[in-house]
Amino acid sequence: MKLIKTEDYQELSKKGAELLMKEIKELEQPTIGLATGSTPEGLYKELIKYHQEENYSFKNVKSFNLDEYIGLAEEDENSYHYYMNDKLFNHIDIPLKQAYVPDGMAKDLDLECSSYEERIEKSGGIDIQLLGLGVNGHIGFNEPGTSFDSRTQVITLDKSTRNANAHFFSSGGEVPAQAISMGIQTIMDTKKIILLVSGKNKAHALKELLNREITEEFPATILHKHNDVTVIADEDALSELE
Ligand code: F6R
């Protein structure tokens, strides 16, 4: 696991975008894995700049998001699909039919999960995956205790995750109890991974990730077994290490 240290969130976002764009530019038809939450927002702003200021076209890019809440439609402003449209897809030229987010409204959730896996496979796998780190060590919505063998599945969210994400639900909605998430094996199958870790509230989780043995109790520790992971962390996130 490679560790890139940055001074602050802005530098982290720029570095993350640079690495992602380097990979995208090298491939004819890149397939990228995307995350939501607070951490990648700055990186998405940087990607928009590549499109708007440098005219870079995302027409050949395909994307797969890590997760989506069950019971929230794309139009619901608390859904991750809405987040992606709002923070990235509406501002670049990626064709929306190539930008996949799990369907949290699917009637048959198991079928939605297996079809999502199939779609990733048909695209030739994910070339580069963006991840954030949960305070409890989750990646995607794979909460502590999730099997390392897991594939895209329905997950019951931990209380700590629902609390951590409550601030996004400004319009009074409650954080749903369940989500669809790419599994840990799905994430491990991606060819390259960028893990972004920012802020004092992640300092303990980052320390755990870097120092703990590999355990399903702290899902992100599995990343030690992946052969191409770059962790980008800012000073605040590194504060318990130094
Ligand atoms: C989001 C996701 C989660 C977040 C993690 C950190 O798609 O899969 O694993 O990356 O919960 O969230 P933030 O960035 O809000 O601290």
Short mmCIF file of C-alpha atoms and ligand atoms in Angstrom, two decimals:
data_model
loop_
_atom_site.label_atom_id
_atom_site.label_comp_id
_atom_site.label_asym_id
_atom_site.label_seq_id
_atom_site.Cartn_x
_atom_site.Cartn_y
_atom_site.Cartn_z
CA MET A 1 0.00 0.00 0.00
CA LYS A 2 1.45 3.34 -1.06
CA LEU A 3 0.81 6.38 1.15
CA ILE A 4 0.72 9.91 -0.22
CA LYS A 5 0.64 12.61 2.45
CA THR A 6 -0.92 15.96 1.68
CA GLU A 7 -1.12 19.16 3.66
CA ASP A 8 -4.83 19.63 3.41
CA TYR A 9 -8.07 18.57 1.77
CA GLN A 10 -7.54 20.73 -1.30
CA GLU A 11 -4.19 19.13 -2.08
CA LEU A 12 -5.67 15.68 -1.44
CA SER A 13 -8.48 16.37 -3.92
CA LYS A 14 -6.03 17.60 -6.56
CA LYS A 15 -3.68 14.64 -6.11
CA GLY A 16 -6.58 12.18 -6.25
CA ALA A 17 -7.93 13.76 -9.42
CA GLU A 18 -4.46 13.73 -11.00
CA LEU A 19 -4.00 10.02 -10.35
CA LEU A 20 -7.48 9.17 -11.58
CA MET A 21 -7.08 11.28 -14.73
CA LYS A 22 -3.68 9.75 -15.48
CA GLU A 23 -5.29 6.33 -15.55
CA ILE A 24 -8.34 7.50 -17.52
CA LYS A 25 -6.16 9.18 -20.15
CA GLU A 26 -4.05 6.06 -20.65
CA LEU A 27 -7.03 3.85 -21.50
CA GLU A 28 -9.23 3.93 -24.56
CA GLN A 29 -12.39 2.89 -22.74
CA PRO A 30 -11.76 3.30 -19.03
CA THR A 31 -14.10 1.86 -16.46
CA ILE A 32 -13.92 3.69 -13.18
CA GLY A 33 -15.44 2.97 -9.78
CA LEU A 34 -16.85 5.94 -7.89
CA ALA A 35 -17.70 6.75 -4.29
CA THR A 36 -20.03 9.27 -2.66
CA GLY A 37 -19.91 11.02 0.73
CA SER A 38 -18.00 14.14 1.80
CA THR A 39 -14.51 12.98 0.92
CA PRO A 40 -14.61 12.82 -2.92
CA GLU A 41 -16.53 16.08 -3.40
CA GLY A 42 -13.34 18.11 -3.94
CA LEU A 43 -11.98 15.52 -6.37
CA TYR A 44 -15.20 15.70 -8.41
CA LYS A 45 -14.81 19.49 -8.60
CA GLU A 46 -11.32 18.90 -10.02
CA LEU A 47 -12.67 16.45 -12.63
CA ILE A 48 -15.22 19.06 -13.70
CA LYS A 49 -12.33 21.49 -14.23
CA TYR A 50 -10.59 18.95 -16.51
CA HIS A 51 -13.76 18.94 -18.60
CA GLN A 52 -14.66 22.63 -18.51
CA GLU A 53 -11.23 24.22 -18.57
CA GLU A 54 -9.18 21.67 -20.50
CA ASN A 55 -11.99 20.37 -22.69
CA TYR A 56 -11.31 16.80 -21.64
CA SER A 57 -14.12 14.52 -22.81
CA PHE A 58 -15.48 11.72 -20.61
CA LYS A 59 -17.51 10.26 -23.51
CA ASN A 60 -15.60 6.99 -23.48
CA VAL A 61 -15.67 6.56 -19.72
CA LYS A 62 -17.91 4.06 -18.00
CA SER A 63 -18.53 4.33 -14.26
CA PHE A 64 -19.90 2.16 -11.48
CA ASN A 65 -20.79 3.59 -8.11
CA LEU A 66 -20.08 1.67 -4.96
CA ASP A 67 -23.46 1.89 -3.33
CA GLU A 68 -27.00 3.22 -3.03
CA TYR A 69 -29.59 3.42 -0.28
CA ILE A 70 -32.53 1.07 -0.55
CA GLY A 71 -35.85 2.86 -0.97
CA LEU A 72 -34.48 6.12 -2.40
CA ALA A 73 -35.13 6.99 -6.05
CA GLU A 74 -32.72 8.83 -8.34
CA GLU A 75 -34.82 12.00 -7.95
CA ASP A 76 -34.63 11.89 -4.15
CA GLU A 77 -32.04 14.45 -3.12
CA ASN A 78 -30.77 12.14 -0.39
CA SER A 79 -30.01 9.33 -2.82
CA TYR A 80 -26.47 8.66 -4.01
CA HIS A 81 -27.72 8.72 -7.59
CA TYR A 82 -28.89 12.30 -7.07
CA TYR A 83 -25.55 13.13 -5.42
CA MET A 84 -23.63 11.81 -8.44
CA ASN A 85 -25.80 13.74 -10.92
CA ASP A 86 -25.46 16.88 -8.84
CA LYS A 87 -21.76 16.70 -7.99
CA LEU A 88 -20.37 15.24 -11.21
CA PHE A 89 -22.44 13.70 -14.00
CA ASN A 90 -24.46 16.87 -14.80
CA HIS A 91 -21.23 18.83 -15.26
CA ILE A 92 -19.24 16.54 -17.54
CA ASP A 93 -20.12 14.75 -20.77
CA ILE A 94 -20.18 11.15 -19.55
CA PRO A 95 -23.21 9.54 -21.22
CA LEU A 96 -25.65 8.80 -18.38
CA LYS A 97 -26.34 5.35 -19.80
CA GLN A 98 -22.68 4.54 -19.07
CA ALA A 99 -22.80 5.87 -15.49
CA TYR A 100 -24.17 3.08 -13.33
CA VAL A 101 -25.45 3.44 -9.79
CA PRO A 102 -27.19 0.49 -8.10
CA ASP A 103 -30.98 0.88 -8.22
CA GLY A 104 -32.20 1.22 -4.65
CA MET A 105 -35.81 1.05 -5.88
CA ALA A 106 -35.44 -2.28 -7.70
CA LYS A 107 -38.36 -4.65 -7.03
CA ASP A 108 -36.03 -7.64 -6.98
CA LEU A 109 -32.99 -6.50 -5.02
CA ASP A 110 -31.09 -9.78 -5.36
CA LEU A 111 -31.50 -9.62 -9.12
CA GLU A 112 -30.31 -6.00 -9.10
CA CYS A 113 -27.19 -7.08 -7.18
CA SER A 114 -26.34 -9.97 -9.50
CA SER A 115 -27.02 -7.86 -12.61
CA TYR A 116 -24.71 -5.15 -11.27
CA GLU A 117 -21.92 -7.69 -10.90
CA GLU A 118 -22.59 -8.97 -14.43
CA ARG A 119 -22.48 -5.46 -15.85
CA ILE A 120 -19.11 -4.82 -14.21
CA GLU A 121 -17.79 -8.10 -15.56
CA LYS A 122 -19.08 -7.39 -19.08
CA SER A 123 -17.24 -4.05 -19.01
CA GLY A 124 -14.02 -5.96 -18.47
CA GLY A 125 -13.80 -5.07 -14.77
CA ILE A 126 -13.06 -1.79 -13.04
CA ASP A 127 -9.75 -0.23 -14.03
CA ILE A 128 -9.53 2.17 -11.14
CA GLN A 129 -11.68 2.43 -8.04
CA LEU A 130 -12.11 5.42 -5.78
CA LEU A 131 -12.81 4.69 -2.11
CA GLY A 132 -13.50 6.60 1.09
CA LEU A 133 -12.97 5.17 4.57
CA GLY A 134 -15.74 4.77 7.12
CA VAL A 135 -14.95 5.63 10.75
CA ASN A 136 -15.70 1.97 11.51
CA GLY A 137 -13.40 0.76 8.73
CA HIS A 138 -16.07 0.14 6.12
CA ILE A 139 -15.33 0.41 2.41
CA GLY A 140 -18.35 0.82 0.19
CA PHE A 141 -21.08 0.02 2.70
CA ASN A 142 -19.36 -3.19 3.74
CA GLU A 143 -19.74 -2.92 7.49
CA PRO A 144 -17.52 -4.71 10.05
CA GLY A 145 -18.18 -8.43 9.91
CA THR A 146 -18.94 -8.51 6.17
CA SER A 147 -17.29 -11.49 4.52
CA PHE A 148 -14.17 -10.78 2.49
CA ASP A 149 -15.72 -13.03 -0.20
CA SER A 150 -18.79 -10.82 -0.59
CA ARG A 151 -20.09 -9.62 -3.93
CA THR A 152 -22.65 -6.86 -4.56
CA GLN A 153 -25.34 -7.39 -1.96
CA VAL A 154 -27.93 -5.86 0.35
CA ILE A 155 -26.31 -4.56 3.54
CA THR A 156 -27.90 -3.51 6.81
CA LEU A 157 -26.19 -0.30 7.84
CA ASP A 158 -24.52 0.04 11.24
CA LYS A 159 -25.95 2.56 13.67
CA SER A 160 -22.60 4.41 13.55
CA THR A 161 -22.81 4.70 9.74
CA ARG A 162 -26.40 5.97 9.89
CA ASN A 163 -25.34 8.55 12.50
CA ALA A 164 -22.27 9.57 10.49
CA ASN A 165 -24.40 10.13 7.38
CA ALA A 166 -27.37 11.83 9.09
CA HIS A 167 -25.95 15.28 8.33
CA PHE A 168 -26.58 14.72 4.60
CA PHE A 169 -30.30 14.25 5.26
CA SER A 170 -31.06 17.91 5.76
CA SER A 171 -34.62 17.77 4.46
CA GLY A 172 -35.82 15.74 7.41
CA GLY A 173 -35.52 12.30 5.78
CA GLU A 174 -34.12 9.47 7.85
CA VAL A 175 -31.01 7.55 6.79
CA PRO A 176 -32.37 4.29 5.35
CA ALA A 177 -31.61 1.10 7.27
CA GLN A 178 -30.29 -0.76 4.23
CA ALA A 179 -28.23 -0.21 1.12
CA ILE A 180 -26.95 -2.07 -1.91
CA SER A 181 -23.15 -2.17 -1.90
CA MET A 182 -20.48 -3.63 -4.10
CA GLY A 183 -18.97 -6.46 -2.09
CA ILE A 184 -15.47 -6.65 -0.71
CA GLN A 185 -14.41 -9.19 -3.34
CA THR A 186 -15.87 -6.90 -6.02
CA ILE A 187 -13.66 -4.10 -4.71
CA MET A 188 -10.63 -6.39 -4.45
CA ASP A 189 -11.10 -7.38 -8.12
CA THR A 190 -10.58 -3.80 -9.28
CA LYS A 191 -7.22 -3.24 -10.91
CA LYS A 192 -6.14 -0.11 -9.05
CA ILE A 193 -7.52 1.59 -5.96
CA ILE A 194 -7.28 5.14 -4.65
CA LEU A 195 -8.38 5.49 -1.03
CA LEU A 196 -8.99 9.05 0.14
CA VAL A 197 -8.82 9.79 3.85
CA SER A 198 -9.39 13.31 5.13
CA GLY A 199 -10.05 15.02 8.43
CA LYS A 200 -9.48 14.53 12.15
CA ASN A 201 -12.57 12.32 12.45
CA LYS A 202 -10.79 9.75 10.26
CA ALA A 203 -7.46 9.84 12.11
CA HIS A 204 -8.26 6.86 14.29
CA ALA A 205 -9.61 4.79 11.40
CA LEU A 206 -6.49 5.51 9.33
CA LYS A 207 -4.24 4.46 12.19
CA GLU A 208 -6.24 1.25 12.56
CA LEU A 209 -6.03 0.58 8.84
CA LEU A 210 -2.27 1.02 8.75
CA ASN A 211 -1.48 -0.88 11.95
CA ARG A 212 -4.05 -3.61 12.38
CA GLU A 213 -3.83 -7.17 11.21
CA ILE A 214 -6.14 -8.08 8.34
CA THR A 215 -9.56 -8.72 9.86
CA GLU A 216 -13.20 -8.72 8.76
CA GLU A 217 -13.84 -6.62 11.88
CA PHE A 218 -12.13 -3.73 10.08
CA PRO A 219 -13.00 -4.33 6.41
CA ALA A 220 -10.52 -1.85 4.92
CA THR A 221 -7.61 -3.94 6.24
CA ILE A 222 -8.19 -6.33 3.30
CA LEU A 223 -6.66 -3.64 1.09
CA HIS A 224 -3.23 -4.73 2.37
CA LYS A 225 -3.70 -7.77 0.13
CA HIS A 226 -4.40 -5.75 -3.02
CA ASN A 227 -1.31 -5.08 -5.11
CA ASP A 228 -2.11 -1.55 -6.30
CA VAL A 229 -3.58 0.66 -3.60
CA THR A 230 -2.66 4.32 -3.14
CA VAL A 231 -3.87 5.94 0.07
CA ILE A 232 -4.01 9.72 -0.07
CA ALA A 233 -4.34 11.24 3.38
CA ASP A 234 -4.21 14.81 4.64
CA GLU A 235 -2.44 16.08 7.76
CA ASP A 236 -5.55 15.90 9.90
CA ALA A 237 -6.17 12.28 8.97
CA LEU A 238 -2.51 11.49 9.68
CA SER A 239 -2.55 13.22 13.08
CA GLU A 240 -2.73 10.04 15.17
CA LEU A 241 0.22 8.54 13.34
CA GLU A 242 2.83 11.21 13.89
C1 F6R B 1 -19.67 6.06 -0.18
C2 F6R B 1 -19.09 4.92 0.52
C3 F6R B 1 -18.59 5.03 1.91
C4 F6R B 1 -17.86 6.34 2.20
C5 F6R B 1 -17.41 6.39 3.66
C6 F6R B 1 -16.76 7.72 4.00
O1 F6R B 1 -20.06 5.70 -1.48
O2 F6R B 1 -19.06 3.87 -0.04
O3 F6R B 1 -17.72 3.95 2.18
O4 F6R B 1 -16.75 6.45 1.35
O5 F6R B 1 -18.51 6.21 4.49
O6 F6R B 1 -17.73 8.73 3.88
P1 F6R B 1 -17.35 10.27 3.96
O7 F6R B 1 -16.53 10.58 2.79
O8 F6R B 1 -18.69 10.99 3.93
O9 F6R B 1 -16.63 10.47 5.25
#
